[in-house]
PDB file of C-alpha atoms in Angstrom:
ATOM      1  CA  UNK A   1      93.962  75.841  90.017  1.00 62.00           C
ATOM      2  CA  UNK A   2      97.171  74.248  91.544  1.00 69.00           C
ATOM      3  CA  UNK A   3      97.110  76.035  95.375  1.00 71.00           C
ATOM      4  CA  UNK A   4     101.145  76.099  94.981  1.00 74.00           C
ATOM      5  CA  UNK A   5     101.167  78.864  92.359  1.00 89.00           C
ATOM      6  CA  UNK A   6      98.874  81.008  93.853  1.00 94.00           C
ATOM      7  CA  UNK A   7      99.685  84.220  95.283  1.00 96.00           C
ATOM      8  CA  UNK A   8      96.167  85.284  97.293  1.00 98.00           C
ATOM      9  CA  UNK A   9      93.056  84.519  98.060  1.00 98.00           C
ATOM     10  CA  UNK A  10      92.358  87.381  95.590  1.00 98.00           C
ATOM     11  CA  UNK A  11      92.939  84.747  93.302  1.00 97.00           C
ATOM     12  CA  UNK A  12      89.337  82.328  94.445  1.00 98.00           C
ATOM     13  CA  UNK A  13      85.989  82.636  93.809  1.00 97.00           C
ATOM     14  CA  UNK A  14      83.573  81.477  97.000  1.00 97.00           C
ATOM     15  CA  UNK A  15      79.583  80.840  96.527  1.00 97.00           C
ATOM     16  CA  UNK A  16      77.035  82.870  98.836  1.00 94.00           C
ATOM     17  CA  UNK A  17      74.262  82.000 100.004  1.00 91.00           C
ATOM     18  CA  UNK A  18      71.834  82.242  96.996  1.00 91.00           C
ATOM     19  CA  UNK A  19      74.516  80.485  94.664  1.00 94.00           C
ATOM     20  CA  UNK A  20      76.395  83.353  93.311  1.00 96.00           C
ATOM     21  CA  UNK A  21      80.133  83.168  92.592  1.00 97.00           C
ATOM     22  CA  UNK A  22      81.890  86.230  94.875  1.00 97.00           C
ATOM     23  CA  UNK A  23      85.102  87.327  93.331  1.00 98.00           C
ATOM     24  CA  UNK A  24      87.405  87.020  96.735  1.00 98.00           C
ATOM     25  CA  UNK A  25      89.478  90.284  94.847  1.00 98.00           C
ATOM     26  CA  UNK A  26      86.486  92.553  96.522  1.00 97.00           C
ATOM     27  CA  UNK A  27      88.272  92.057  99.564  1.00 97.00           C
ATOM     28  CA  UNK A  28      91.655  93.809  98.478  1.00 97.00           C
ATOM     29  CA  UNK A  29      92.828  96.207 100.821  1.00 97.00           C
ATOM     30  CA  UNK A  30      91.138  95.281 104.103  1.00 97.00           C
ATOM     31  CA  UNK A  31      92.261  92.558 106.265  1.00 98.00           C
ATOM     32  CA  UNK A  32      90.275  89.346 106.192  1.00 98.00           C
ATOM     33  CA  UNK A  33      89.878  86.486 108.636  1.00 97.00           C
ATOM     34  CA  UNK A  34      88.472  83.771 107.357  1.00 98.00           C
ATOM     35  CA  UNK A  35      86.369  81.169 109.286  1.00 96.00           C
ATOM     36  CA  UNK A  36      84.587  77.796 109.252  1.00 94.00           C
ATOM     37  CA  UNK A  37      81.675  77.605 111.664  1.00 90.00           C
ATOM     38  CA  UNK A  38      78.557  75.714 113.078  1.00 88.00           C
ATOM     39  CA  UNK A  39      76.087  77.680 114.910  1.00 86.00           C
ATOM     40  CA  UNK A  40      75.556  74.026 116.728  1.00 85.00           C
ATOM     41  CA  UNK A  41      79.286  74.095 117.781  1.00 82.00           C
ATOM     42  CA  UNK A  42      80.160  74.323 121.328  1.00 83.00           C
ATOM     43  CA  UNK A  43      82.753  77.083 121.121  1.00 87.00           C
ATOM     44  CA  UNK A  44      79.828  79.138 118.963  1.00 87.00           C
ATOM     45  CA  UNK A  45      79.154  82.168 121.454  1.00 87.00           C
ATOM     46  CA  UNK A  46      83.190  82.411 123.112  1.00 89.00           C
ATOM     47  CA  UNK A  47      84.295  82.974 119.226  1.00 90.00           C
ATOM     48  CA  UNK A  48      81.199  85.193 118.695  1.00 89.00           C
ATOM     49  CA  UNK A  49      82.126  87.423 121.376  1.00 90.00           C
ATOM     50  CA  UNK A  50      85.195  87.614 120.004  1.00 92.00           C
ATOM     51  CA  UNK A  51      84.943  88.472 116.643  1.00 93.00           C
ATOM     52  CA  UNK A  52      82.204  90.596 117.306  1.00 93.00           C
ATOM     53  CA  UNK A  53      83.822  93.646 118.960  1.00 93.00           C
ATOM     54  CA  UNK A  54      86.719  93.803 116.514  1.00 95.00           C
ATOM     55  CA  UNK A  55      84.206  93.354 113.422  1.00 94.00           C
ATOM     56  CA  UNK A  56      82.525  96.452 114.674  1.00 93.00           C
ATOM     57  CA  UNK A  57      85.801  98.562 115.421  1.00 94.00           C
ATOM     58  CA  UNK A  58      86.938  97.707 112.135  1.00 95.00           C
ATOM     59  CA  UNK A  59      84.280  97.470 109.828  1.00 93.00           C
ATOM     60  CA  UNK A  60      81.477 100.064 110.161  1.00 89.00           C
ATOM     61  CA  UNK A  61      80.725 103.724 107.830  1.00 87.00           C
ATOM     62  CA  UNK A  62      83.836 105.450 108.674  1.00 89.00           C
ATOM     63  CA  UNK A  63      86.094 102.049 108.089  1.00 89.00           C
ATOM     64  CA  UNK A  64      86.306  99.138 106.234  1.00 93.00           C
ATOM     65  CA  UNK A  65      89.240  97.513 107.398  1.00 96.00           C
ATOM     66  CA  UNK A  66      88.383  94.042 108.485  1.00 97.00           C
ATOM     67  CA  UNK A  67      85.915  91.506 106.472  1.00 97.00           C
ATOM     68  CA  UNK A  68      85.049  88.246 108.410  1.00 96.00           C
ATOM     69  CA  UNK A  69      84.359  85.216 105.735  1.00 97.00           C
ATOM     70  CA  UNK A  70      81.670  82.416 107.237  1.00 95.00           C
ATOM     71  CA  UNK A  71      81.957  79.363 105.619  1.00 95.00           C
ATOM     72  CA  UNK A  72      79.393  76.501 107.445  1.00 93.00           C
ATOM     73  CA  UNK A  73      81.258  73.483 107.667  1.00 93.00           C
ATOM     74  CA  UNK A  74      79.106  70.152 109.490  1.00 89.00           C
ATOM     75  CA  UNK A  75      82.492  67.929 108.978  1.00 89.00           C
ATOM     76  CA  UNK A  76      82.538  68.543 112.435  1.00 86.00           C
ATOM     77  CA  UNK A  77      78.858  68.135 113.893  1.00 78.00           C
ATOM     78  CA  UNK A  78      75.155  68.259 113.330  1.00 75.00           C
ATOM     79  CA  UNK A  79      73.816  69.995 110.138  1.00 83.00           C
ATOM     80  CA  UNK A  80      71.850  72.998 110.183  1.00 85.00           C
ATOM     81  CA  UNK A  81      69.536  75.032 107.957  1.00 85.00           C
ATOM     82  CA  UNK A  82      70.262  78.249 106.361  1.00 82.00           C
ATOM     83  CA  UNK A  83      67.718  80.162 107.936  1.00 85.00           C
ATOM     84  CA  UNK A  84      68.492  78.434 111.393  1.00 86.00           C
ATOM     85  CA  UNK A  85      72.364  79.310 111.030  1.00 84.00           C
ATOM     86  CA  UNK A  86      71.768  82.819 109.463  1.00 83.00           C
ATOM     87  CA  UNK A  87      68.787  83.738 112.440  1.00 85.00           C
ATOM     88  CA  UNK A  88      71.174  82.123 115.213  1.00 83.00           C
ATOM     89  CA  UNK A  89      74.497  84.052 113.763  1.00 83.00           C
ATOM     90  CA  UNK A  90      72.252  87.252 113.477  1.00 80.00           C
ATOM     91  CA  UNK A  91      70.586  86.912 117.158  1.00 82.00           C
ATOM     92  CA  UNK A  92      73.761  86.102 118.758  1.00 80.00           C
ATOM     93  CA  UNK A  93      75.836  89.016 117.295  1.00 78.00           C
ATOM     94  CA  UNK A  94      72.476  91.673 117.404  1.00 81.00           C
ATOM     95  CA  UNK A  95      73.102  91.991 113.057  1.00 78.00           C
ATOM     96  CA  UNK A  96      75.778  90.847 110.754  1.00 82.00           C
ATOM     97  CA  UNK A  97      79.235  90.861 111.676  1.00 87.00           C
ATOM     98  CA  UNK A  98      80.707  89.623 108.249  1.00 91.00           C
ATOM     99  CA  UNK A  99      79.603  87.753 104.994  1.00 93.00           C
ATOM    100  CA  UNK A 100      78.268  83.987 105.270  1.00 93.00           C
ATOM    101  CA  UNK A 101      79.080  81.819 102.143  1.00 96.00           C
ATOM    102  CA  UNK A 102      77.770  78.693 101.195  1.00 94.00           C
ATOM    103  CA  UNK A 103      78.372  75.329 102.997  1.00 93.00           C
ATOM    104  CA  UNK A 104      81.745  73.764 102.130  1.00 95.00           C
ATOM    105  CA  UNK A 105      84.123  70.824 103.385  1.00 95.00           C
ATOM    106  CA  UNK A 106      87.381  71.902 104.666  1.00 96.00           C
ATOM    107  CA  UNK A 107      89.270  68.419 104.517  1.00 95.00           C
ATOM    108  CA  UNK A 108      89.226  66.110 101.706  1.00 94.00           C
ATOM    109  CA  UNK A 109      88.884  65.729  98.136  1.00 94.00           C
ATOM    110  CA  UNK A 110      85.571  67.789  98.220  1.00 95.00           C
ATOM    111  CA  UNK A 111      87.466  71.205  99.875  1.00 96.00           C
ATOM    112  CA  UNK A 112      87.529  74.097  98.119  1.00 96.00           C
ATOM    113  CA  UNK A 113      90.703  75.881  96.679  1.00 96.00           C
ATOM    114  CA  UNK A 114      90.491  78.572  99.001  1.00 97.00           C
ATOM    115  CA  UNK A 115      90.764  75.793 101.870  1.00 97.00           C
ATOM    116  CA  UNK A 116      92.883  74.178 100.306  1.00 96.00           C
ATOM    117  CA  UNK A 117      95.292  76.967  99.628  1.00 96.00           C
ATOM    118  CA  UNK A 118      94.736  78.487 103.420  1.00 97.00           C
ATOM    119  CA  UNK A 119      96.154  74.664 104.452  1.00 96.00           C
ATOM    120  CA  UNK A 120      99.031  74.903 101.869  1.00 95.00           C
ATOM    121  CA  UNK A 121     100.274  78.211 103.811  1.00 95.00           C
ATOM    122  CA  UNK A 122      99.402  77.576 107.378  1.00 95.00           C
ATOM    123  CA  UNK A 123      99.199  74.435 108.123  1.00 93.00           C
ATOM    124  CA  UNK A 124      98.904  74.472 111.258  1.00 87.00           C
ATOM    125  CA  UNK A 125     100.052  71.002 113.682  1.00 85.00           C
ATOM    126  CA  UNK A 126      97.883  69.383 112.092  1.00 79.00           C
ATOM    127  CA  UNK A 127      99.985  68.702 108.933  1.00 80.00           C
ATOM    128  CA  UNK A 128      97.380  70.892 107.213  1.00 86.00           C
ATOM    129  CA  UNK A 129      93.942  69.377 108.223  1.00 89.00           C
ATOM    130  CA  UNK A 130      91.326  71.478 109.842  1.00 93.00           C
ATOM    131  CA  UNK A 131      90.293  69.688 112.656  1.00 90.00           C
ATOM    132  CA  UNK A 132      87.712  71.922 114.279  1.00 89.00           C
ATOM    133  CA  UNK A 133      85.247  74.266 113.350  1.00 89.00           C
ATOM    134  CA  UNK A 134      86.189  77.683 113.969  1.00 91.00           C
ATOM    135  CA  UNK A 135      89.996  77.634 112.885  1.00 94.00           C
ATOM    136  CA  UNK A 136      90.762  81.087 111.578  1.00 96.00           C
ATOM    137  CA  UNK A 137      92.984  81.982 108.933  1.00 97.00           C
ATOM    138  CA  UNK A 138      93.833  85.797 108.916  1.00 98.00           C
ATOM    139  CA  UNK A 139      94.988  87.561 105.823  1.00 98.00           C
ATOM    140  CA  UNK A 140      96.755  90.370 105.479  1.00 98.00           C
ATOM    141  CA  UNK A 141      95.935  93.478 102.949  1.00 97.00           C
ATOM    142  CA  UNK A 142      96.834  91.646  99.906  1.00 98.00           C
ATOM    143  CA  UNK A 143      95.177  88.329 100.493  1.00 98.00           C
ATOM    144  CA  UNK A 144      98.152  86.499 101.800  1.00 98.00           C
ATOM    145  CA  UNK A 145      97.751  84.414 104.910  1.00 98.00           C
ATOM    146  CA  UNK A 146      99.876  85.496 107.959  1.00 98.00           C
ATOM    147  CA  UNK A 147      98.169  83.279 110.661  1.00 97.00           C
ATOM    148  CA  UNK A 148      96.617  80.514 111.226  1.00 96.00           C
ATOM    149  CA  UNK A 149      94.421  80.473 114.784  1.00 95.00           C
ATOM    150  CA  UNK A 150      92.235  78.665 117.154  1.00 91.00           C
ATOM    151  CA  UNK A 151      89.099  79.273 119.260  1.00 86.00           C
ATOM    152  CA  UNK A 152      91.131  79.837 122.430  1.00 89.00           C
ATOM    153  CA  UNK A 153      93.250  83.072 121.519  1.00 91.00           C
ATOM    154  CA  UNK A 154      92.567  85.851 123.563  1.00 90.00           C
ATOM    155  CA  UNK A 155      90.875  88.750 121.899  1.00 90.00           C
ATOM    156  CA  UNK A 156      94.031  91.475 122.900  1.00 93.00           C
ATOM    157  CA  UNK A 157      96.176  88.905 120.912  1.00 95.00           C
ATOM    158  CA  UNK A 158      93.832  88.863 117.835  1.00 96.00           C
ATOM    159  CA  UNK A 159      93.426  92.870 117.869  1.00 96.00           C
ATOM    160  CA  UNK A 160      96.969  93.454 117.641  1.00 97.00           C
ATOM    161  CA  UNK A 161      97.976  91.023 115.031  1.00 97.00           C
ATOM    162  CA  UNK A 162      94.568  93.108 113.046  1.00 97.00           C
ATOM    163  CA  UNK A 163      96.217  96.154 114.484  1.00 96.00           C
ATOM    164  CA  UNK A 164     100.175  95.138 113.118  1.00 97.00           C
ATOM    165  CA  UNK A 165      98.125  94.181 109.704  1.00 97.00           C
ATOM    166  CA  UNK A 166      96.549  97.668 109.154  1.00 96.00           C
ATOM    167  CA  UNK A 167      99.517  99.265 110.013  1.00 92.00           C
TER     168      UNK A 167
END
């Protein structure tokens, strides 16, 4: 699929965690931020404690207006299990706080087209590498990407770009 004709990430496909292919399309009509992460990171718990409030304002049984996409990504540092990343994720949130896919590579030949695509749109200062884990790409309600973030934004900043989304 050539990333420049693509219109959403409605339009990928991303692997779970027991191998099955998720049709990204389920995600139409909520917001979506989309993140790369090791549970071994350093920035781990400040990004946790920031995602985890809004996932639970925003997703819950009255609302499902924000999904949070984990992809594991060890370009960046030491390789863990899935059981160790799943349990640590889990533990450190007290339950899920979004869906965890399958480990991919967010640079290079080897990156998926969703990556590759989220690069194509934002890309960043980096001239569209990802050069940490936890860079966040948020979506808006139709699967286009509207901004690219770091670790370090403050969480009143992230809520109201969510907020301007859902509006």
């Amino acid at each position: 699929m050539q990333t420049e004709k693509v219109k959403s990430i409605f339009e990928f496909t991303a692997t779970d965690l027991n191998g099955n292919e998720v049709q990204l399309e389920r995600y139409r009509g909520s917001v979506c931020l989309i993140v790369n992460f090791s549970t071994k990171d350093a920035t781990f718990d400040k990004v946790l404690s920031l995602l985890t409030p809004l996932y639970r304002k925003y997703h819950n049984d009255s609302r499902k207006d924000l999904n949070v996409l984990f992809f594991p990504c060890f370009q960046f540092g030491a390789k863990e299990s899935t059981d160790e990343m799943v349990k640590r994720l889990e533990s450190a949130t007290g339950g899920p706080i979004g869906e965890i896919f399958a480990e991919i590579e967010v640079n290079g030949s080897k990156a998926p087209g969703l990556y590759k695509y989220l690069k194509a749109k934002k890309p960043g200062n980096c001239g569209g590498f990802v050069n940490s884990n936890f860079t966040l790409f948020l979506t808006d309600r139709q699967g286009v990407p509207v901004e690219r973030l770091n670790a370090g934004i403050h969480p009143y900043t992230l809520e109201d770009m969510i907020e301007n989304l859902l509006r």
